[in-house]
Coordinates of N, CA and C in Angstrom, one line a residue:
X1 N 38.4 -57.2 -27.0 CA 38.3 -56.9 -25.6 C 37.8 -58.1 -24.9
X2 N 38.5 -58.4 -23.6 CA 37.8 -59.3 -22.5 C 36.7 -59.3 -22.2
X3 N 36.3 -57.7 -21.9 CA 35.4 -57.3 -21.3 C 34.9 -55.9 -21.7
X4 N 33.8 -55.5 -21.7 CA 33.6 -54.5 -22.4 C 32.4 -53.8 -21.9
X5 N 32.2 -52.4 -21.2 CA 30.9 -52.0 -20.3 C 29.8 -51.8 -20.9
X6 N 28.5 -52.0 -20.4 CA 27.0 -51.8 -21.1 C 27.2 -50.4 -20.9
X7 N 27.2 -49.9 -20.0 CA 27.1 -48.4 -19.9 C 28.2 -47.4 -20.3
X8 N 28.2 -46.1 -20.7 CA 28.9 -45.3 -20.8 C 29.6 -44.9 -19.0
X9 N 30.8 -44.2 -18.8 CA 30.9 -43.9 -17.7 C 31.8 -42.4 -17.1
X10 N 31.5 -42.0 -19.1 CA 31.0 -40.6 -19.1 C 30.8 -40.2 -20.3
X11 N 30.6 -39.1 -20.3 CA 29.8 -38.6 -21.9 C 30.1 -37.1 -22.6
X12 N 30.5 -36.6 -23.6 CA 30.2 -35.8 -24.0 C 30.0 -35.4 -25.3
X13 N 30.3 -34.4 -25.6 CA 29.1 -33.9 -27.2 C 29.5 -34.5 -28.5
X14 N 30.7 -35.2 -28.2 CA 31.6 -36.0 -29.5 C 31.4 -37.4 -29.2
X15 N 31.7 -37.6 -28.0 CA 31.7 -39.2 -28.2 C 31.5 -39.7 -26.3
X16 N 31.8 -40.7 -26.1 CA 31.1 -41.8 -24.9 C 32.4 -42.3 -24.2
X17 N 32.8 -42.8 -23.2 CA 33.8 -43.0 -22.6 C 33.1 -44.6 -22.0
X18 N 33.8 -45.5 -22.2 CA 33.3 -46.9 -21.9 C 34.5 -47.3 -20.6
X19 N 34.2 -48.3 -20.3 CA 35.3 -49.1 -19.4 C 35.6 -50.4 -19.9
X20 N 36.9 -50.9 -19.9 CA 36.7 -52.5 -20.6 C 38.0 -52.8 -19.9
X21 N 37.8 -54.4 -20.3 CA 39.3 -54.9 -20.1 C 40.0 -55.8 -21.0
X22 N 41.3 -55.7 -21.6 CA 42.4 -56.4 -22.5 C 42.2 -57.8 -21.8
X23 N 42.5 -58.2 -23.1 CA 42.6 -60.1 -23.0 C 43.7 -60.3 -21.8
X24 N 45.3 -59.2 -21.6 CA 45.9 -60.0 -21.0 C 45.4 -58.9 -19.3
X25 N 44.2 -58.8 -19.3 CA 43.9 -58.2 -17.7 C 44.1 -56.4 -17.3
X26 N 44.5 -55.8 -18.6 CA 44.8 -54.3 -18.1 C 43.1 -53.6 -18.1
X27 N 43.0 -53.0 -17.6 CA 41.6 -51.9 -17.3 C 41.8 -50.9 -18.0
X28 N 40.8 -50.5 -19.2 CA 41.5 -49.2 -20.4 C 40.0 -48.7 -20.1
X29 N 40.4 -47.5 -21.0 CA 39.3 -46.4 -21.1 C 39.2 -46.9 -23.0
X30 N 37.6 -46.7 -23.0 CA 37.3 -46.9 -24.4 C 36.6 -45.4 -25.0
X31 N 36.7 -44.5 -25.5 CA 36.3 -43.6 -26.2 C 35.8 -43.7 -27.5
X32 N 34.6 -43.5 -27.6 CA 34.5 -44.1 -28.9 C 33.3 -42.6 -29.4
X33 N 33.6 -42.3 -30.4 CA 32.9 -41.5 -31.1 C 31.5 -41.7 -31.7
X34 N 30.4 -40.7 -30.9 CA 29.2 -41.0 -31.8 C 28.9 -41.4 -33.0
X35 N 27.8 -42.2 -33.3 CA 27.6 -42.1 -34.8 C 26.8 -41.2 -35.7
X36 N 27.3 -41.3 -37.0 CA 26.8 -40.0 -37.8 C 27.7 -38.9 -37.6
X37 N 28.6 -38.4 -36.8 CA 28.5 -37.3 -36.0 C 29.3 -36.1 -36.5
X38 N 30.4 -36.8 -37.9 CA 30.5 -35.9 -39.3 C 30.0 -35.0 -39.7
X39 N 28.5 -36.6 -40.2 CA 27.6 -35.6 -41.2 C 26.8 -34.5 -40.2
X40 N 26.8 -34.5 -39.1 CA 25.5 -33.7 -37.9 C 26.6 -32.4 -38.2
X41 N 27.7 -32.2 -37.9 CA 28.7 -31.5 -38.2 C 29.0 -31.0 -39.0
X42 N 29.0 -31.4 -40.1 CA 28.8 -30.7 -41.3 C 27.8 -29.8 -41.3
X43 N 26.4 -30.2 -41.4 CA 24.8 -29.8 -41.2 C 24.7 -28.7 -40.5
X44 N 25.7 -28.9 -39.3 CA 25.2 -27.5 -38.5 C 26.2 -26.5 -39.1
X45 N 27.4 -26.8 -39.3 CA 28.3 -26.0 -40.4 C 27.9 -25.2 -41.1
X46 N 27.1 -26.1 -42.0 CA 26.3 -25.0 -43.3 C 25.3 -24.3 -42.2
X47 N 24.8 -24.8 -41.8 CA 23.4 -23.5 -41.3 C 24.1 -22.5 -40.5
X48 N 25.0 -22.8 -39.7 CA 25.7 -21.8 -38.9 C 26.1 -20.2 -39.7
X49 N 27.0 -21.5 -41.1 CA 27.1 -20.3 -42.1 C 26.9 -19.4 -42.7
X50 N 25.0 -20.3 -42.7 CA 24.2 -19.2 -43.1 C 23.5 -18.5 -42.0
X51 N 23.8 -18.4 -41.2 CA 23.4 -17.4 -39.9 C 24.0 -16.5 -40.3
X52 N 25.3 -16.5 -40.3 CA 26.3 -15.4 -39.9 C 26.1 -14.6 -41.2
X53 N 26.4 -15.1 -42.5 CA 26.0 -14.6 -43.7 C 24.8 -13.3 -43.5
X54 N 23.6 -14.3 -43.3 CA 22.5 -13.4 -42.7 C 22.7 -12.4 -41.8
X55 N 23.4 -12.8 -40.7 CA 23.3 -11.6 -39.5 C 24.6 -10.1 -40.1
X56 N 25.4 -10.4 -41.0 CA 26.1 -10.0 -41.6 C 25.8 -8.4 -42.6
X57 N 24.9 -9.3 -43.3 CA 24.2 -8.4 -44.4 C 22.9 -7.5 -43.5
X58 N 21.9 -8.3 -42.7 CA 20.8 -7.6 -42.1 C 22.0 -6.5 -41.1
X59 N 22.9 -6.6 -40.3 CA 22.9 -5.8 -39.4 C 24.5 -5.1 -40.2
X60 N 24.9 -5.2 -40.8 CA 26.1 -4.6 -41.8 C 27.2 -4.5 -40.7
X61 N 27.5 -6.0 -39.9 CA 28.4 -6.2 -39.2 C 29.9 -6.1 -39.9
X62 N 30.4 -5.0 -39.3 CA 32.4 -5.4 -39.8 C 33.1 -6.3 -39.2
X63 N 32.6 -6.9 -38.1 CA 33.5 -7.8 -37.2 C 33.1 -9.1 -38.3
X64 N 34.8 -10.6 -38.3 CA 34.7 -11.1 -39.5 C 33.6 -12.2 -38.9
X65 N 32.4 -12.5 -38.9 CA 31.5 -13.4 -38.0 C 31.9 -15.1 -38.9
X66 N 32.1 -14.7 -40.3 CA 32.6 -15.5 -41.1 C 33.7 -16.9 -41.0
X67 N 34.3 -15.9 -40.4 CA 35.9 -16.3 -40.0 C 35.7 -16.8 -38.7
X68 N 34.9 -16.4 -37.7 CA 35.0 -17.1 -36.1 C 33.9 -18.3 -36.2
X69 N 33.4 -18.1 -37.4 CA 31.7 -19.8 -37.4 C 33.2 -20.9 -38.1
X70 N 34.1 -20.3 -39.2 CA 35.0 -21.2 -39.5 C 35.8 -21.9 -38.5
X71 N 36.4 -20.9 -38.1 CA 37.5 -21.4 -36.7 C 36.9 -21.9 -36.3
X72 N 35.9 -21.7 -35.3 CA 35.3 -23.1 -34.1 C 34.6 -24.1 -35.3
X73 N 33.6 -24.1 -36.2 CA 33.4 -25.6 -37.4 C 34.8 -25.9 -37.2
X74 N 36.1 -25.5 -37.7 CA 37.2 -26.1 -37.8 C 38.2 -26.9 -36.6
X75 N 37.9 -26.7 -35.9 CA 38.1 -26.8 -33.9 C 37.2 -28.0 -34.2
X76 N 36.1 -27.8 -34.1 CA 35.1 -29.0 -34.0 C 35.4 -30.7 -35.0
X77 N 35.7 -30.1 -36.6 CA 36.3 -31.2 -37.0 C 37.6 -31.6 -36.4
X78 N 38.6 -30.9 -36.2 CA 40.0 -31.4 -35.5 C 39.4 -32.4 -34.4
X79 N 38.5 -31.9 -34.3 CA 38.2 -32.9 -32.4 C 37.5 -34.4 -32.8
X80 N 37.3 -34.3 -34.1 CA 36.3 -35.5 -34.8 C 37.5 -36.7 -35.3
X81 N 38.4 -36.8 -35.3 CA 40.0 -37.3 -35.5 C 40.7 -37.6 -34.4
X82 N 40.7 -39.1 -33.6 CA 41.2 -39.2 -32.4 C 42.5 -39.5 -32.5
X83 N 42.8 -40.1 -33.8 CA 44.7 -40.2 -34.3 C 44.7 -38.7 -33.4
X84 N 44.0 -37.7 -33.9 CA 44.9 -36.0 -33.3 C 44.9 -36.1 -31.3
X85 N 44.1 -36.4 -31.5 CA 44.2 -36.6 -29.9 C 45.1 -37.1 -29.3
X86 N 45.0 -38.9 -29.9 CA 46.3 -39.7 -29.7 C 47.8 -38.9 -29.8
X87 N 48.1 -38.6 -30.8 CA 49.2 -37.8 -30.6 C 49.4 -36.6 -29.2
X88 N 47.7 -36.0 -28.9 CA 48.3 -34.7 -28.0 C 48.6 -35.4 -26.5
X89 N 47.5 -36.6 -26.1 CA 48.0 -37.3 -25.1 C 49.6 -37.8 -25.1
X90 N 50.0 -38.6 -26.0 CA 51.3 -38.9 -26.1 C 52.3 -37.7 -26.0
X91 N 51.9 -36.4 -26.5 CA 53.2 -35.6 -26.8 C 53.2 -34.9 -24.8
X92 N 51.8 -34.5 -24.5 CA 51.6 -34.4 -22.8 C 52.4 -35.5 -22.3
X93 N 52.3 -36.1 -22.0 CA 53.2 -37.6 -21.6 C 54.0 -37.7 -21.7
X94 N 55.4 -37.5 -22.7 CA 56.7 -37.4 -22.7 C 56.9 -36.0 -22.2
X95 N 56.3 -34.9 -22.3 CA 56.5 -33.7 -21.8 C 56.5 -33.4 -20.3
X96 N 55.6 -34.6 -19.3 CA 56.0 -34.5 -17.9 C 56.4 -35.8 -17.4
X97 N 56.9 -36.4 -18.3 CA 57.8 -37.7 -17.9 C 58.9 -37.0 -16.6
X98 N 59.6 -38.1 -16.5 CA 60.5 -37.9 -15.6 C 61.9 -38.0 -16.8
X99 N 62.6 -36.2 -16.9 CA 63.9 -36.4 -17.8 C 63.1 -36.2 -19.1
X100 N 61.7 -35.8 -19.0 CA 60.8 -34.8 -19.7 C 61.1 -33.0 -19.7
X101 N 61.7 -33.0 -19.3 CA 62.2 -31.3 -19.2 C 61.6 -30.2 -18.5
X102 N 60.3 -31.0 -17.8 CA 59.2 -30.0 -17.0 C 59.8 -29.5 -16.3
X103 N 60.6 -30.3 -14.9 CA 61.5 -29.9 -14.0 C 60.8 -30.4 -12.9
X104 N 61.8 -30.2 -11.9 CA 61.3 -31.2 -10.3 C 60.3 -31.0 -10.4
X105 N 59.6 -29.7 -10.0 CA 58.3 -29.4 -9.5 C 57.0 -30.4 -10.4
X106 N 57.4 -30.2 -11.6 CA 56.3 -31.2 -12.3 C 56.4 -32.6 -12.8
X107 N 57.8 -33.1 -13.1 CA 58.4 -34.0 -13.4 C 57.5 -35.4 -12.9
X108 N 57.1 -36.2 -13.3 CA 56.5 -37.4 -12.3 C 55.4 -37.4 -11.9
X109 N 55.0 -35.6 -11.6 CA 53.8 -35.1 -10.5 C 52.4 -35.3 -11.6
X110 N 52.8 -34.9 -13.1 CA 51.7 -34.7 -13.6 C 51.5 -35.8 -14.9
X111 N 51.0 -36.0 -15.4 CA 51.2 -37.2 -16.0 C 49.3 -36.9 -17.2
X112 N 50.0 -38.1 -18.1 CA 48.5 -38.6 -19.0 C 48.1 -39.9 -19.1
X113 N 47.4 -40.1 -19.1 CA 47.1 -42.0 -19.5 C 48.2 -42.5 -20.7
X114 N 48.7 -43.8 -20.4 CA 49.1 -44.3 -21.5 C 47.9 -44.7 -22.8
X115 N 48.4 -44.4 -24.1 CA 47.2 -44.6 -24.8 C 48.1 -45.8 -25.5
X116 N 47.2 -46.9 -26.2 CA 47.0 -47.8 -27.0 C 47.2 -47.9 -28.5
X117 N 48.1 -47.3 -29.2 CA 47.8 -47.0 -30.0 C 47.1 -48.3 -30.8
X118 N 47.6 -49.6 -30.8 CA 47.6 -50.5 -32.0 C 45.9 -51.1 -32.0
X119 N 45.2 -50.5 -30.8 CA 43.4 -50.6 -30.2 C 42.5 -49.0 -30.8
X120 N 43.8 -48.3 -31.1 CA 42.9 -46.6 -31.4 C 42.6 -46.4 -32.9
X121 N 41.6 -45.7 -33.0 CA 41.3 -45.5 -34.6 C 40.8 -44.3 -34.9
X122 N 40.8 -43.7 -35.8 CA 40.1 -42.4 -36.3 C 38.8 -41.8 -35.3
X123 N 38.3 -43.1 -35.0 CA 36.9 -42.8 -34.1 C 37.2 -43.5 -33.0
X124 N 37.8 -44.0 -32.2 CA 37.7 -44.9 -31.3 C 39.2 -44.7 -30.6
X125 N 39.2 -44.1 -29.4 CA 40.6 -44.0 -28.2 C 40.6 -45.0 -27.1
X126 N 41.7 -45.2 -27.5 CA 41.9 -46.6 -26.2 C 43.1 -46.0 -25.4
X127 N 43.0 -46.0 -24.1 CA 44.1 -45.6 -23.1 C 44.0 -46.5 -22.1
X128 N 44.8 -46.5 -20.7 CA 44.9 -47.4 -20.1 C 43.6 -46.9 -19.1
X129 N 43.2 -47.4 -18.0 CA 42.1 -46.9 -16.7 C 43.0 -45.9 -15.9
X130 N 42.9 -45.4 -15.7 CA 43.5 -44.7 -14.6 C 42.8 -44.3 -12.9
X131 N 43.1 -45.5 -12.1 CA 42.4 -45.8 -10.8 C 43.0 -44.4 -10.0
X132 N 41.9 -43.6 -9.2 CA 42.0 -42.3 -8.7 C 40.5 -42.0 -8.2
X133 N 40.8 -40.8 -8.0 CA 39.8 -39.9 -7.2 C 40.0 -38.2 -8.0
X134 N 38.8 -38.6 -9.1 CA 38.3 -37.3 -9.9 C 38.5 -35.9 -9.2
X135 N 39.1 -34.6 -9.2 CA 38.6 -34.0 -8.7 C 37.5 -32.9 -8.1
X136 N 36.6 -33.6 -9.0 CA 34.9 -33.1 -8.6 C 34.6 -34.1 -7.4
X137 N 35.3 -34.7 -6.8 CA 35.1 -35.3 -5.5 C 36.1 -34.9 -5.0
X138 N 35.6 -33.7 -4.3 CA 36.8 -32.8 -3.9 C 36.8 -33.3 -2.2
X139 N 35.2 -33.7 -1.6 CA 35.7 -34.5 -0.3 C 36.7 -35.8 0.0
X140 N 37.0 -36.4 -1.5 CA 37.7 -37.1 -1.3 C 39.5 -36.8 -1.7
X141 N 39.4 -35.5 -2.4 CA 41.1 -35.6 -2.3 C 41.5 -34.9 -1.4
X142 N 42.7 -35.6 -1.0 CA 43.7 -35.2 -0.1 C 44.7 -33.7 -0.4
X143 N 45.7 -33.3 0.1 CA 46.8 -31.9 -0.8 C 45.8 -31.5 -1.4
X144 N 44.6 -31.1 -1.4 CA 44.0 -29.8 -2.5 C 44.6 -29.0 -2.7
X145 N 45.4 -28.3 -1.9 CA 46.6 -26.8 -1.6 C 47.7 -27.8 -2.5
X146 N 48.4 -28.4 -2.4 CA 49.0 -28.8 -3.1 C 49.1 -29.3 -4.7
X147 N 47.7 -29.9 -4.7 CA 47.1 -30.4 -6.4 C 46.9 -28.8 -7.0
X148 N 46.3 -28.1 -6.6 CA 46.1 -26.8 -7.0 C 47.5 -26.2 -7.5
X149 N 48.3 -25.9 -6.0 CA 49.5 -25.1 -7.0 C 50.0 -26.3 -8.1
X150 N 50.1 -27.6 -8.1 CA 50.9 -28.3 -9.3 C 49.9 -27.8 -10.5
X151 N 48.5 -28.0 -10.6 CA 47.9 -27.6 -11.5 C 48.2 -26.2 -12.3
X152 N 48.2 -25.1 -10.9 CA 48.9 -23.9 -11.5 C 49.9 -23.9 -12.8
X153 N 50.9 -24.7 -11.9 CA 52.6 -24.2 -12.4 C 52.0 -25.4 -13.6
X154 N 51.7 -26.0 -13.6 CA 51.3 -27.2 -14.8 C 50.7 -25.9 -15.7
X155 N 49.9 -25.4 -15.8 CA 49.1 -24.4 -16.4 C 50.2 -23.3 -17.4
X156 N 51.1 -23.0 -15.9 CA 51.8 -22.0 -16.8 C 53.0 -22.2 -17.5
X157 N 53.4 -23.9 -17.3 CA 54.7 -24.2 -17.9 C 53.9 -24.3 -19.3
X158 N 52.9 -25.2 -19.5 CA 52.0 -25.2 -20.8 C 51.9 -23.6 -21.3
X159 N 51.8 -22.8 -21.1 CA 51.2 -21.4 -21.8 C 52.8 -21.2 -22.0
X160 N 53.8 -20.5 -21.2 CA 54.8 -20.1 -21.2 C 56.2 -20.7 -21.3
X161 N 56.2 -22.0 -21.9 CA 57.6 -22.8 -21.8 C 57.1 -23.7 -23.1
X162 N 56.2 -24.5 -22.9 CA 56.0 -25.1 -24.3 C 55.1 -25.2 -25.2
X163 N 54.4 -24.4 -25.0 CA 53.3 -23.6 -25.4 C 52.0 -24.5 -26.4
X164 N 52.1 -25.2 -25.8 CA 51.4 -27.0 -25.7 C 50.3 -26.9 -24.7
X165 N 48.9 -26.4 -24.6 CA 48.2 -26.5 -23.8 C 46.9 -27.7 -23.7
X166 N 46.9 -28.0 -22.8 CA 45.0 -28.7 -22.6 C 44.2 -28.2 -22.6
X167 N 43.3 -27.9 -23.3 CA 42.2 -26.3 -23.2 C 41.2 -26.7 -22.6
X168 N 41.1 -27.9 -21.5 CA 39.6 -28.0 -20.8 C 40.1 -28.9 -19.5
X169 N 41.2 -28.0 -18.4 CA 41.6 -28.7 -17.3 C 40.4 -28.6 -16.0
X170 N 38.9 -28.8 -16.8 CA 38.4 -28.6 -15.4 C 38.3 -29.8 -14.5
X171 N 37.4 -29.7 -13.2 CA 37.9 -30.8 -12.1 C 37.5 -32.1 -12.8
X172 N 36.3 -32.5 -14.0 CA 35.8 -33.6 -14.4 C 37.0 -34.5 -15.3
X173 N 38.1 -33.4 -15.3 CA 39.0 -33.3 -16.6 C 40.4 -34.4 -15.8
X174 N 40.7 -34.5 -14.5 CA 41.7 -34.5 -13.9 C 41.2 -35.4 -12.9
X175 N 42.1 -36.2 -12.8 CA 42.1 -37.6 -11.8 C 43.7 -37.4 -10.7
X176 N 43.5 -38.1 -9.4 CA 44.7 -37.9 -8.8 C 44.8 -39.5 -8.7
X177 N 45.7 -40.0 -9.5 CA 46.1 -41.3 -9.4 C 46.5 -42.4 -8.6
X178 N 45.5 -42.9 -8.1 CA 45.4 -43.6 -6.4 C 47.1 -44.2 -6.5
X179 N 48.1 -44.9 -7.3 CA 49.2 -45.7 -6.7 C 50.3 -44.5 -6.7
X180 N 50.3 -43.4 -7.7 CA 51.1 -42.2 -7.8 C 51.2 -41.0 -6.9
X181 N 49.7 -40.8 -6.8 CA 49.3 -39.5 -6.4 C 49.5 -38.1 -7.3
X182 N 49.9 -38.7 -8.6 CA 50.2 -38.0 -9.8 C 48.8 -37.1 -10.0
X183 N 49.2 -35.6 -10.5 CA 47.8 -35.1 -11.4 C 47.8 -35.5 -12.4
X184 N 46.7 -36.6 -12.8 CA 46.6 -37.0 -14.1 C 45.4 -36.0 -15.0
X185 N 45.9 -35.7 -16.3 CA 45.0 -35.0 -17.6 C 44.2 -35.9 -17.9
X186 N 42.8 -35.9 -18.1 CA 42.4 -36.7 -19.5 C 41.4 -36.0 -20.5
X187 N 41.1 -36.2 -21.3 CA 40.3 -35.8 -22.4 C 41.1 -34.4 -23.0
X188 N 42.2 -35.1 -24.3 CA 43.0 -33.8 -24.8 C 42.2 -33.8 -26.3
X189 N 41.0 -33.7 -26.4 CA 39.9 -33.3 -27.3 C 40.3 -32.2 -27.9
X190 N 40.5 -31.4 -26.8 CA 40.8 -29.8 -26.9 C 42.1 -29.4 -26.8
X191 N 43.3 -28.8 -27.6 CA 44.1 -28.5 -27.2 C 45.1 -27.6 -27.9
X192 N 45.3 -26.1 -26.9 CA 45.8 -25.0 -28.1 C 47.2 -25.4 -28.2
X193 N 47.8 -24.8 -29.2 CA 49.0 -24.6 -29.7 C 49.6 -22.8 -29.7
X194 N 50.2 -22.8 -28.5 CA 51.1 -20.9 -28.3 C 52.6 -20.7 -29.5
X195 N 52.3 -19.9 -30.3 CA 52.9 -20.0 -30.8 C 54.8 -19.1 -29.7
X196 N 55.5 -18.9 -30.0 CA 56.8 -18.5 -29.8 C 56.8 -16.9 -29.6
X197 N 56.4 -16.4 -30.3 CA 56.8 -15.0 -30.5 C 55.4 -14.2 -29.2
X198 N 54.3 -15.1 -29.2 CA 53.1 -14.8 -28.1 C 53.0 -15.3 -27.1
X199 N 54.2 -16.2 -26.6 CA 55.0 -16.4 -25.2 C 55.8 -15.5 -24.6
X200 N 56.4 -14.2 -25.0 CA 57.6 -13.5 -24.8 C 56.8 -12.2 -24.2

């Protein structure tokens, strides 16, 4: 990197979002995953599991508590793997391209960062900057009535057409892209998969 931020310039419970810039001048986002953050993950894994174990036998629960400490531990590792990420950004991205199949209404409108692959690693996402106005600075976007319904129909073409979702579109989550005006996604950390027959 050219240039590379002292500070984080956002944060969350997996990993740190940096700012930098490429040798030949582009503005990327750096994601980079805490350290340790496996093994911490593991650790709470096991003790979790013996919670539930416990709360199991002392209260002679039939609901499977077993099975729901797995699924989210297992959620949590998937999120520990930014190759998986890389892929969900990229597959979002061809999905509301333009001659992406969204259709007018979303086509162009909604978009993801381009990511870097040949800069990304197991622990470490590289995407491009995306210059905008977050929408937790809601005095500064313009169309709210408008960003909202695209958000909507964005929402339900994900649940009900390709069943490809972002599971955390809140306003921290979504930039309106100052040269486009595009709703841009970021952070696909999180992201369900609808299967076919629970779309109908």
């Amino acid at each position: 990197f050219a240039e590379f931020g002292h500070t984080s310039v956002a944060a969350a419970s997996l990993g740190q979002v940096y700012k930098a810039r490429t040798w030949d001048g582009r503005d990327i986002a750096v994601k980079v995953q805490r350290p340790g953050l496996a093994e911490s993950v593991a650790l709470d894994a096991t003790i979790l599991r013996g919670i539930a174990l416990a709360l199991r036998h002392v209260f002679g629960l039939r609901s499977d508590v077993l099975g729901i400490g797995d699924e989210l531990v297992g959620r949590i590792f998937g999120e520990l793997d930014y190759r998986e990420e890389l892929l969900a950004v990229e597959r979002f991205r061809a999905t509301y391209a333009r001659g992406g199949g969204s259709g007018p209404d979303l086509a162009g409108k909604v978009r993801a960062p381009r990511v870097l692959p040949e800069l990304s690693t197991e622990r470490m996402l590289v995407m491009e900057w995306v210059h905008g106005v977050r929408l937790t600075d809601a005095s500064e976007v313009r169309s709210r009535a408008v960003l909202l319904e695209r958000g909507v129909r964005c929402s339900l073409h994900q649940l009900l057409e390709t069943g490809f979702m972002h599971a955390d579109p809140h306003p921290g989550n979504l930039v309106v892209d100052a040269s486009t005006g595009a709703l841009t996604y970021l952070d696909f950390g999180m992201t369900v998969r609808v299967v076919a027959h629970e779309r109908t």
